Amino acid sequence: MAATGTNSNGASAYYVTTPIYYVNDRPHLGHAYTTVAGDVLTRWHRQRGEKVWYLTGTDEHGQKIMRTADANGVTPQQWCDKLVEEAWKPLWQHLDIANDDFIRTTQERHTHRVQEFVQDLYDKGEIYQGGYEGPYCVGCEEYKTPGELLDGEGGAKLCPIHKRPVEMLKEENYFFKLSEYGPKLLEFYEANPGFIQPESARNEVLQFVRQGLQDLSISRSTFDWGIPIPWDPKHVIYVWVDALLNYATAVGYGADSAKFDATFPADVHLVGKDILRFHAVIWPAMLMAQGLPLPKRVVANGWLMVGGEKMSKSNLTGIAPQDLTSHFGVDAYRWYFLRAIQFGQDGSFSWEDFSARYTSELANDFGNLASRVAAMVGKYFGGALPAATAAGDAEQAVADGLARAVAEADRKIGEEIDFAGGIAAVFDFIKQVNGYLTEQEPWKVAKDGSPEGQARLATILYTAAESLRAIAVLLNPVMPGAAAKLWDSLGAEAALGALADQRIGEAAGWGLLPAGATVTKGDILFPRLEEKKDA
Ligand code: MSP
């Protein structure tokens, strides 16, 4: 199912979400990976001229947060407030994340509506009281099935994700009749083959649901850091039911029907593969039970790995994004993980690979192209972009290459959510333009003082500058800082207006940058890396 940019109910926002992050700890590369991906997708659709709504936020209830707060001698609310303000929000600002909203599950706009939602389900007979006993992983905040546990030392049973012992929990809880939704979910997956991406994730979910679903325990009574069950406040609502509802409460569920109808459901829920079942099984079932529309797509990203394991703070392998941005810069950081890892697959972070790609693709291929062209327009034409009066086959080939790159990048990023493929299309075009300059040798043509020679020189430099104009538009969603510098150095703002207003579809148009535009050298886009100090 291709994204259309409009919701099926005719409303207009292309609605993108990230998971809401647990604030028991500070963010690491793995968290930032999804949020940057969502930001690129958002900015891409904005530049398609669509109305977009990008939501992120924090998941603040549950035992994991409560225990962390206890261990730090503060209340859970104090802990959350501190982490949100000191660690999470500043990181998103640092990484140039242009989210439209930031929801916290302790906000009243959320808690009240969650209670109403759950009360409604109770009134409809979708929730009943019962008992449950089973192994529970606090790291996942999830009951596990005995079959999926790993064997640890001394007969301990371990969570397959956290590799830490599970706890046996026995509770009188309220249950949601999830088991009744298996057939309806399978029907839905069948009718909407693009609902879960990638294919491997879809297969995993199908297999899981075909085995038969168990009812879901949706309340806890052994601790109190959560939203009280309205009809029985000794219980709090299970943190995952609470958390999933953020996607509805943040856009006005039960409070602002105009906003809700114009935004909900999500066009894309971006999630890590470890939380796929919550989004592709439990969440749709909750919405079906309430008669609400289902999301268009759930896209699972793989994990960033360290030493063969999922990067995580609890395993002490969590690297702070700032450790990399201080060396490579924010633009290169945003670019690298989406460029180097096929979205959906696991990928390992390596300092060496990042440095090598930075040097070859950003500093050499892209940065050098931009600075060489600006320097030559300065040197030979006093910084005024000359007109292309002698264009021929070679120039046509560049224009054709651009048209291909735009179509490919838009299909890959805008439709398929394949960031690596889309970015590769743009960087292949950059290579083509470099190849064009190498062949045309403007520095040699410049020595030919004849009118024909001057016309050729002007044409070559115009062609390269016009290519850079389109490259700035295409890379703006991925690296807004560098793209803005390039836009500036081409004098494009004065001639064409704000970069963010440039449409992806029109980027392939040829001859948009007018002759006479003021080209300046500007800052180097990607400075050479200094040796890492502690390497
Ligand atoms: N609070 C829940 C999500 C609720 S959404 C309604 C949660 N939070 S989390 O902070 O533990 O994880 C948030 C996201 O970060 C998940 O999508 C998870 O996959 C992702 N990542 C955490 N470590 C990761 C890597 N090492 N690599 C890539 N993403 C990983 O789960």
Coordinates of C-alpha atoms and ligand atoms in Angstrom, one line a residue:
M1 CA 0.0 0.0 0.0
A2 CA 1.6 3.2 -1.1
A3 CA 1.5 6.3 1.2
T4 CA -0.8 8.8 -0.3
G5 CA -0.1 11.7 2.0
T6 CA -3.8 11.9 3.0
N7 CA -5.6 9.8 5.4
S8 CA -8.4 7.5 4.2
N9 CA -11.0 9.7 5.9
G10 CA -10.2 12.5 3.6
A11 CA -8.3 14.5 6.2
S12 CA -5.0 16.0 5.2
A13 CA -2.2 15.4 7.6
Y14 CA 0.5 12.9 6.9
Y15 CA 0.9 11.7 10.5
V16 CA 4.3 10.2 11.5
T17 CA 5.1 8.9 15.0
T18 CA 8.2 7.6 16.9
P19 CA 7.9 5.3 19.9
I20 CA 7.6 7.3 23.1
Y21 CA 10.8 6.6 25.0
Y22 CA 11.2 5.4 28.5
V23 CA 12.8 8.0 30.6
N24 CA 14.5 5.7 33.0
D25 CA 17.7 6.7 31.4
R26 CA 19.4 9.1 28.9
P27 CA 19.0 8.7 25.2
H28 CA 21.6 6.7 23.2
L29 CA 22.2 6.2 19.4
G30 CA 19.5 3.6 19.2
H31 CA 16.8 6.0 20.3
A32 CA 18.0 8.8 18.1
Y33 CA 18.1 6.5 15.1
T34 CA 14.3 6.2 14.9
T35 CA 13.7 9.9 15.8
V36 CA 16.1 11.1 13.0
A37 CA 14.4 8.7 10.5
G38 CA 11.0 10.1 11.4
D39 CA 12.3 13.6 11.0
V40 CA 13.7 12.9 7.6
L41 CA 10.4 11.3 6.5
T42 CA 8.5 14.3 7.9
R43 CA 10.7 16.8 6.2
W44 CA 10.5 14.9 2.9
H45 CA 6.7 14.9 2.9
R46 CA 6.6 18.6 3.9
Q47 CA 8.8 19.3 0.8
R48 CA 6.3 17.3 -1.2
G49 CA 3.9 20.0 -0.3
E50 CA 1.9 17.8 2.1
K51 CA 0.6 18.8 5.5
V52 CA 2.5 16.7 8.0
W53 CA 2.2 16.0 11.7
Y54 CA 5.3 14.6 13.5
L55 CA 4.9 13.4 17.0
T56 CA 7.4 12.1 19.6
G57 CA 7.4 12.0 23.3
T58 CA 8.1 10.1 26.5
D59 CA 6.6 7.1 28.2
E60 CA 6.7 7.9 31.9
H61 CA 4.8 5.3 33.9
G62 CA 5.5 1.7 34.9
Q63 CA 7.8 -0.2 37.2
K64 CA 11.0 0.4 35.3
I65 CA 10.7 4.2 35.8
M66 CA 9.5 3.8 39.4
R67 CA 12.4 1.6 40.4
T68 CA 14.9 4.0 38.8
A69 CA 13.4 7.0 40.6
D70 CA 13.4 5.0 43.9
A71 CA 17.1 4.2 43.4
N72 CA 17.8 7.8 42.9
G73 CA 15.9 9.0 45.9
V74 CA 13.3 11.1 44.1
T75 CA 9.7 10.7 43.1
P76 CA 8.9 9.2 39.7
Q77 CA 7.5 12.5 38.5
Q78 CA 10.6 14.4 39.6
W79 CA 12.7 11.9 37.9
C80 CA 10.7 12.2 34.6
D81 CA 10.7 16.0 34.7
K82 CA 14.4 16.1 35.1
L83 CA 15.2 13.6 32.4
V84 CA 12.8 15.1 29.9
E85 CA 14.1 18.6 30.4
E86 CA 17.8 17.8 30.8
A87 CA 18.3 15.0 28.4
W88 CA 15.5 14.2 25.9
K89 CA 14.1 17.5 24.7
P90 CA 17.6 19.1 24.4
L91 CA 18.8 16.1 22.3
W92 CA 16.0 16.5 19.8
Q93 CA 16.8 20.2 19.5
H94 CA 20.5 19.5 19.1
L95 CA 19.7 17.0 16.3
D96 CA 17.5 19.5 14.4
I97 CA 14.3 17.4 15.0
A98 CA 11.3 19.3 13.8
N99 CA 8.6 17.5 15.7
D100 CA 5.2 19.3 15.9
D101 CA 4.4 18.0 19.4
F102 CA 6.0 16.2 22.3
I103 CA 3.7 14.2 24.4
R104 CA 4.4 13.0 28.0
T105 CA 2.2 10.3 29.4
T106 CA 2.0 12.1 32.7
Q107 CA 0.2 15.0 31.1
E108 CA -3.5 15.5 31.9
R109 CA -4.4 15.7 28.2
H110 CA -3.2 12.1 28.1
T111 CA -4.2 10.5 31.5
H112 CA -7.8 11.6 31.4
R113 CA -8.4 10.3 27.9
V114 CA -6.7 7.0 28.6
Q115 CA -9.1 6.5 31.5
E116 CA -12.1 7.3 29.3
F117 CA -10.8 4.9 26.6
V118 CA -10.4 2.1 29.1
Q119 CA -13.7 2.8 30.8
D120 CA -15.5 2.7 27.4
L121 CA -14.0 -0.7 26.6
Y122 CA -15.1 -1.9 30.1
D123 CA -18.6 -0.6 29.5
K124 CA -18.7 -2.4 26.1
G125 CA -17.7 -5.7 27.8
E126 CA -14.3 -5.9 26.2
I127 CA -12.6 -6.0 29.6
Y128 CA -13.1 -8.5 32.4
Q129 CA -11.5 -9.4 35.8
G130 CA -9.3 -12.5 36.1
G131 CA -6.1 -13.8 37.4
Y132 CA -2.7 -14.4 35.8
E133 CA 0.6 -15.9 36.8
G134 CA 3.6 -15.8 34.5
P135 CA 7.2 -14.7 34.0
Y136 CA 7.5 -10.9 33.6
C137 CA 10.4 -8.9 32.3
V138 CA 10.5 -5.4 33.8
G139 CA 12.9 -4.3 31.1
C140 CA 10.3 -5.0 28.4
E141 CA 7.4 -4.3 30.8
E142 CA 5.8 -7.5 29.4
Y143 CA 4.8 -11.0 30.4
K144 CA 6.8 -13.6 28.5
T145 CA 5.8 -17.0 27.4
P146 CA 7.9 -19.8 29.0
G147 CA 8.9 -21.0 25.5
E148 CA 10.7 -17.8 24.6
L149 CA 12.9 -17.6 27.7
L150 CA 16.6 -18.4 27.7
D151 CA 18.5 -20.5 30.2
G152 CA 20.8 -18.6 32.5
E153 CA 23.1 -19.6 35.3
G154 CA 21.8 -21.6 38.3
G155 CA 18.6 -22.5 36.4
A156 CA 17.5 -18.8 36.1
K157 CA 15.2 -18.0 33.2
L158 CA 16.3 -15.0 31.1
C159 CA 14.4 -12.5 28.9
P160 CA 15.6 -13.1 25.3
I161 CA 16.0 -9.3 24.8
H162 CA 17.5 -8.1 28.0
K163 CA 19.3 -11.3 28.9
R164 CA 18.4 -10.7 32.5
P165 CA 16.3 -12.9 34.9
V166 CA 12.5 -12.6 34.5
E167 CA 10.3 -12.4 37.7
M168 CA 7.3 -14.6 38.4
L169 CA 4.3 -12.4 38.8
K170 CA 0.9 -13.4 40.1
E171 CA -1.9 -10.9 39.9
E172 CA -5.6 -10.4 40.0
N173 CA -5.9 -8.2 36.9
Y174 CA -8.3 -6.8 34.4
F175 CA -8.0 -8.4 31.0
F176 CA -8.7 -7.2 27.5
K177 CA -10.3 -9.8 25.2
L178 CA -7.4 -9.7 22.8
S179 CA -7.9 -13.4 21.9
E180 CA -11.1 -12.6 20.1
Y181 CA -9.3 -10.3 17.6
G182 CA -7.0 -12.9 16.1
P183 CA -9.2 -13.7 13.1
K184 CA -10.1 -10.0 12.5
L185 CA -6.4 -9.0 12.6
L186 CA -5.4 -11.8 10.1
E187 CA -8.1 -10.6 7.8
F188 CA -6.8 -7.0 8.1
Y189 CA -3.2 -8.0 7.4
E190 CA -4.4 -10.0 4.4
A191 CA -6.4 -7.0 3.0
N192 CA -3.5 -4.6 3.7
P193 CA -0.3 -6.3 2.7
G194 CA 1.7 -3.1 3.2
F195 CA 0.6 -2.6 6.8
I196 CA 3.7 -4.1 8.4
Q197 CA 7.1 -3.4 6.9
P198 CA 9.6 -4.9 6.2
E199 CA 8.4 -8.3 4.9
S200 CA 10.4 -10.1 7.6
A201 CA 8.5 -8.2 10.3
R202 CA 5.2 -8.9 8.6
N203 CA 5.9 -12.6 8.6
E204 CA 6.9 -12.6 12.2
V205 CA 3.6 -11.0 13.2
L206 CA 1.5 -13.3 11.0
Q207 CA 3.2 -16.3 12.5
F208 CA 2.6 -15.0 16.0
V209 CA -1.1 -14.2 15.5
R210 CA -1.7 -17.5 13.7
Q211 CA -0.6 -19.4 16.8
G212 CA -3.6 -17.8 18.6
L213 CA -3.6 -14.8 20.9
Q214 CA -4.1 -14.8 24.7
D215 CA -6.1 -12.1 26.5
L216 CA -4.0 -9.2 27.6
S217 CA -3.6 -8.2 31.2
I218 CA -4.2 -4.5 31.2
S219 CA -3.9 -3.5 34.9
R220 CA -1.4 -3.8 37.7
S221 CA -2.1 -3.7 41.4
T222 CA 1.3 -4.4 43.0
F223 CA 2.6 -0.8 42.4
D224 CA 0.9 2.5 41.9
W225 CA 3.0 4.5 39.4
G226 CA 0.5 4.6 36.6
I227 CA -2.9 5.9 35.6
P228 CA -5.7 4.5 37.9
I229 CA -8.3 2.2 36.5
P230 CA -11.4 4.5 36.8
W231 CA -13.8 1.9 38.2
D232 CA -11.2 0.2 40.5
P233 CA -8.5 2.7 41.4
K234 CA -6.5 0.1 43.4
H235 CA -5.3 -0.9 39.9
V236 CA -3.2 1.1 37.5
I237 CA -3.4 0.7 33.8
Y238 CA -0.8 -1.4 32.2
V239 CA 2.0 0.8 30.9
W240 CA 1.8 -0.4 27.3
V241 CA -2.0 0.3 27.0
D242 CA -1.3 3.7 28.5
A243 CA 1.6 4.3 26.1
L244 CA 0.0 3.2 22.8
L245 CA -2.8 5.6 23.4
N246 CA -0.4 8.5 23.2
Y247 CA -0.9 8.3 19.4
A248 CA -4.5 9.2 19.9
T249 CA -4.5 11.5 22.9
A250 CA -1.7 13.7 21.4
V251 CA -3.9 14.6 18.5
G252 CA -7.0 15.4 20.4
Y253 CA -8.8 12.1 21.1
G254 CA -11.9 12.8 23.1
A255 CA -11.0 16.4 23.4
D256 CA -10.6 18.1 20.0
S257 CA -12.5 16.1 17.3
A258 CA -11.6 18.5 14.5
K259 CA -7.9 18.0 15.1
F260 CA -8.3 14.3 15.7
D261 CA -10.3 13.7 12.5
A262 CA -7.7 15.7 10.5
T263 CA -4.8 13.7 11.8
F264 CA -5.7 10.3 13.1
P265 CA -4.8 7.5 12.3
A266 CA -1.1 7.6 11.8
D267 CA 0.2 7.1 8.3
V268 CA 3.4 5.7 9.7
H269 CA 4.3 4.4 13.1
L270 CA 8.1 4.0 13.2
V271 CA 9.0 1.4 15.8
G272 CA 12.0 -0.7 16.8
K273 CA 11.6 -4.4 15.9
D274 CA 11.4 -5.3 19.6
I275 CA 8.1 -3.4 20.0
L276 CA 6.5 -4.5 16.8
R277 CA 3.9 -6.8 18.3
F278 CA 2.6 -4.0 20.5
H279 CA 2.0 -1.8 17.5
A280 CA 1.0 -4.4 14.9
V281 CA -1.2 -6.6 17.1
I282 CA -2.3 -5.0 20.4
W283 CA -2.7 -1.5 19.1
P284 CA -4.9 -2.4 16.1
A285 CA -7.0 -4.7 18.3
M286 CA -7.5 -1.9 20.8
L287 CA -8.7 0.4 18.0
M288 CA -10.9 -2.3 16.5
A289 CA -12.6 -2.7 19.9
Q290 CA -13.3 1.0 20.0
G291 CA -14.4 1.3 16.4
L292 CA -11.5 3.7 15.5
P293 CA -9.6 3.6 12.2
L294 CA -6.3 1.6 12.0
P295 CA -2.9 3.0 11.2
K296 CA -1.8 2.8 7.6
R297 CA 1.7 1.4 8.2
V298 CA 3.9 0.1 11.0
V299 CA 7.5 0.2 9.9
A300 CA 10.0 -1.7 12.1
N301 CA 13.6 -0.6 12.2
G302 CA 16.4 -2.9 13.1
W303 CA 18.8 -2.4 16.0
L304 CA 22.1 -0.6 16.3
M305 CA 24.4 -3.3 17.6
V306 CA 27.6 -3.2 19.6
G307 CA 29.7 -6.4 19.8
G308 CA 26.8 -8.4 18.4
E309 CA 24.3 -7.2 21.0
K310 CA 21.6 -4.6 20.9
M311 CA 23.1 -1.3 22.0
S312 CA 21.6 -0.4 25.4
K313 CA 22.3 1.7 28.5
S314 CA 21.5 -1.3 30.7
N315 CA 24.2 -3.3 29.1
L316 CA 26.5 -0.2 29.3
T317 CA 26.9 -0.1 25.5
G318 CA 24.7 3.0 25.0
I319 CA 26.7 5.7 23.2
A320 CA 25.4 9.2 23.6
P321 CA 24.7 10.9 20.2
Q322 CA 26.6 14.0 21.4
D323 CA 29.8 11.9 21.5
L324 CA 29.5 11.6 17.7
T325 CA 28.1 14.9 16.8
S326 CA 30.9 16.7 18.6
H327 CA 33.3 15.0 16.1
F328 CA 31.3 14.6 12.9
G329 CA 28.7 17.4 13.2
V330 CA 24.9 17.0 13.3
D331 CA 24.4 16.8 9.6
A332 CA 26.8 14.0 9.1
Y333 CA 25.3 12.2 12.1
R334 CA 21.8 12.4 10.7
W335 CA 23.0 11.2 7.3
Y336 CA 25.3 8.4 8.4
F337 CA 23.0 5.9 10.1
L338 CA 20.3 6.2 7.4
R339 CA 22.9 6.0 4.6
A340 CA 24.9 3.1 6.0
I341 CA 22.2 0.8 7.3
Q342 CA 19.3 -0.6 5.3
F343 CA 16.3 0.6 7.2
G344 CA 14.7 -2.5 8.8
Q345 CA 18.0 -4.4 9.2
D346 CA 20.3 -4.5 12.2
G347 CA 23.5 -2.5 11.8
S348 CA 26.8 -2.1 13.7
F349 CA 28.1 1.3 14.5
S350 CA 31.8 1.6 13.8
W351 CA 33.9 4.8 14.2
E352 CA 36.1 3.7 11.3
D353 CA 33.2 3.2 8.9
F354 CA 31.7 6.6 9.8
S355 CA 35.1 8.3 9.3
A356 CA 35.7 6.6 6.0
R357 CA 32.2 7.5 4.6
Y358 CA 32.4 11.0 5.9
T359 CA 35.7 11.6 4.2
S360 CA 34.9 10.0 0.9
E361 CA 31.2 10.9 0.4
L362 CA 30.7 14.1 2.4
A363 CA 34.0 15.8 2.4
N364 CA 35.4 14.7 -1.0
D365 CA 32.4 14.0 -3.2
F366 CA 29.8 16.4 -2.0
G367 CA 31.7 19.1 0.0
N368 CA 34.4 19.5 -2.6
L369 CA 32.0 19.7 -5.4
A370 CA 30.2 22.6 -3.7
S371 CA 33.4 24.5 -2.9
R372 CA 35.0 24.0 -6.3
V373 CA 32.0 25.3 -8.2
A374 CA 31.6 28.3 -6.0
A375 CA 35.4 29.0 -6.2
M376 CA 35.4 28.8 -10.0
V377 CA 32.3 31.0 -10.4
G378 CA 34.1 33.5 -8.2
K379 CA 37.3 33.3 -10.0
Y380 CA 36.1 33.4 -13.6
F381 CA 32.8 35.3 -13.3
G382 CA 33.3 37.5 -10.3
G383 CA 30.7 35.5 -8.4
A384 CA 27.8 36.2 -10.8
L385 CA 26.3 32.9 -12.1
P386 CA 26.8 32.9 -15.9
A387 CA 24.1 31.7 -18.3
A388 CA 24.4 28.3 -20.1
T389 CA 24.4 29.4 -23.7
A390 CA 26.3 26.5 -25.2
A391 CA 24.6 23.4 -23.7
G392 CA 24.9 20.1 -25.5
D393 CA 24.6 16.4 -25.0
A394 CA 26.9 16.4 -21.9
E395 CA 24.6 18.9 -20.2
Q396 CA 21.5 17.0 -21.2
A397 CA 23.0 13.9 -19.6
V398 CA 23.4 15.7 -16.3
A399 CA 19.8 17.0 -16.5
D400 CA 18.6 13.5 -17.2
G401 CA 20.6 12.2 -14.4
L402 CA 19.0 14.7 -12.0
A403 CA 15.5 13.7 -13.2
R404 CA 16.3 10.0 -12.5
A405 CA 17.7 10.9 -9.1
V406 CA 14.7 12.9 -8.1
A407 CA 12.2 10.2 -9.2
E408 CA 14.2 7.5 -7.5
A409 CA 14.8 9.3 -4.2
D410 CA 11.1 10.3 -4.0
R411 CA 10.0 6.7 -4.6
K412 CA 12.5 5.3 -2.1
I413 CA 12.1 7.8 0.7
G414 CA 8.7 9.2 0.1
E415 CA 6.9 5.9 -0.7
E416 CA 9.0 2.9 0.4
I417 CA 10.6 4.4 3.5
D418 CA 14.0 3.2 2.2
F419 CA 16.3 5.9 3.4
A420 CA 19.5 4.2 2.3
G421 CA 18.2 3.7 -1.3
G422 CA 17.0 7.3 -1.5
I423 CA 20.2 8.8 -0.2
A424 CA 22.2 6.6 -2.5
A425 CA 20.2 8.0 -5.5
V426 CA 21.3 11.5 -4.6
F427 CA 24.9 10.6 -4.0
D428 CA 25.0 8.7 -7.3
F429 CA 24.0 12.0 -8.9
I430 CA 26.7 13.9 -7.0
K431 CA 29.2 11.4 -8.4
Q432 CA 27.8 12.0 -11.9
V433 CA 28.3 15.8 -11.6
N434 CA 31.8 15.2 -10.3
G435 CA 32.4 13.0 -13.3
Y436 CA 31.0 15.7 -15.6
L437 CA 33.4 18.3 -14.3
T438 CA 36.4 15.9 -14.6
E439 CA 35.5 15.3 -18.2
Q440 CA 34.7 18.9 -19.1
E441 CA 37.8 20.3 -17.3
P442 CA 36.5 23.9 -16.8
W443 CA 39.9 24.9 -15.4
K444 CA 41.4 24.1 -18.9
V445 CA 38.5 25.6 -20.8
A446 CA 39.1 28.8 -18.8
K447 CA 42.4 29.3 -20.5
D448 CA 40.7 29.5 -23.9
G449 CA 39.9 33.2 -24.1
S450 CA 37.8 32.9 -27.3
P451 CA 34.0 33.8 -27.1
E452 CA 33.3 30.1 -27.7
G453 CA 35.6 29.0 -24.9
Q454 CA 34.0 31.5 -22.5
A455 CA 30.5 30.3 -23.5
R456 CA 31.5 26.7 -22.8
L457 CA 33.0 27.7 -19.4
A458 CA 29.9 29.5 -18.5
T459 CA 27.7 26.5 -19.5
I460 CA 29.8 24.0 -17.5
L461 CA 29.7 26.1 -14.4
Y462 CA 26.0 26.9 -14.8
T463 CA 25.3 23.1 -15.2
A464 CA 27.3 22.3 -12.0
A465 CA 25.6 25.1 -10.0
E466 CA 22.2 24.1 -11.2
S467 CA 22.9 20.6 -10.1
L468 CA 23.9 21.8 -6.7
R469 CA 20.7 23.7 -6.5
A470 CA 18.7 20.5 -6.8
I471 CA 21.1 18.6 -4.5
A472 CA 20.4 21.2 -1.8
V473 CA 16.7 20.6 -2.2
L474 CA 17.0 16.8 -2.1
L475 CA 19.4 16.7 0.9
N476 CA 17.5 19.3 3.0
P477 CA 15.4 16.7 4.7
V478 CA 18.5 14.7 5.6
M479 CA 21.0 17.4 6.5
P480 CA 19.2 20.7 6.9
G481 CA 22.2 22.6 8.2
A482 CA 24.5 21.7 5.2
A483 CA 21.8 22.1 2.7
A484 CA 21.0 25.6 4.0
K485 CA 24.7 26.6 3.7
L486 CA 24.8 25.4 0.2
W487 CA 21.5 27.2 -0.7
D488 CA 23.0 30.3 0.7
S489 CA 26.3 30.0 -1.2
L490 CA 24.4 29.6 -4.5
G491 CA 22.5 32.8 -3.9
A492 CA 19.3 30.7 -4.2
E493 CA 17.4 32.2 -1.4
A494 CA 17.2 35.6 -3.1
A495 CA 16.3 34.0 -6.4
L496 CA 14.0 31.1 -5.5
G497 CA 12.9 31.7 -1.9
A498 CA 13.3 29.6 1.2
L499 CA 14.8 26.2 0.9
A500 CA 12.1 24.5 3.0
D501 CA 9.5 25.8 0.4
Q502 CA 11.2 24.0 -2.5
R503 CA 9.2 21.1 -3.7
I504 CA 10.8 17.7 -4.2
G505 CA 8.8 17.1 -7.4
E506 CA 10.0 20.4 -8.9
A507 CA 13.6 19.8 -8.0
A508 CA 14.1 18.0 -11.4
G509 CA 13.1 21.1 -13.3
W510 CA 16.2 22.4 -15.2
G511 CA 17.3 26.0 -15.4
L512 CA 15.6 27.2 -12.2
L513 CA 18.6 29.0 -10.8
P514 CA 18.7 32.3 -12.7
A515 CA 21.8 33.6 -14.4
G516 CA 23.2 36.5 -12.3
A517 CA 22.6 34.7 -9.0
T518 CA 25.2 35.7 -6.5
V519 CA 27.5 32.8 -5.8
T520 CA 29.7 33.0 -2.8
K521 CA 32.2 30.6 -1.3
G522 CA 30.7 30.3 2.1
D523 CA 31.8 27.8 4.9
I524 CA 33.3 24.5 4.0
L525 CA 30.3 22.1 4.3
F526 CA 32.3 19.1 5.7
P527 CA 35.6 20.1 7.1
R528 CA 38.4 17.4 7.2
L529 CA 38.2 15.3 10.3
E530 CA 40.8 15.9 12.9
E531 CA 42.4 12.8 14.4
K532 CA 40.2 11.6 17.2
K533 CA 41.9 12.9 20.3
D534 CA 41.7 9.7 22.4
A535 CA 42.1 7.3 19.5
Ligands
MSP1 N1 8.3 3.0 25.9 C1 8.4 2.0 24.9 C2 7.7 2.4 23.6 C3 6.3 2.8 23.7 S1 5.6 3.3 22.2 C4 4.0 3.4 22.4 C5 9.8 1.6 24.7 N2 10.7 2.6 25.0 S2 12.3 2.4 24.8 O1 12.9 3.6 25.2 O2 12.7 1.2 25.5 O3 12.6 2.1 23.3 C6 12.1 3.0 22.4 C7 12.6 2.7 21.0 O4 14.0 2.7 21.0 C8 12.2 1.3 20.5 O5 11.7 1.4 19.2 C9 13.5 0.5 20.5 O6 13.5 -0.4 19.5 C10 14.5 1.6 20.2 N3 15.8 1.2 20.5 C11 16.4 1.0 21.8 N4 17.6 0.5 21.6 C12 17.9 0.4 20.2 C13 19.0 0.0 19.5 N5 20.1 -0.4 20.0 N6 18.9 0.2 18.1 C14 17.8 0.7 17.5 N7 16.7 1.0 18.2 C15 16.7 0.7 19.5 O7 10.1 0.5 24.2

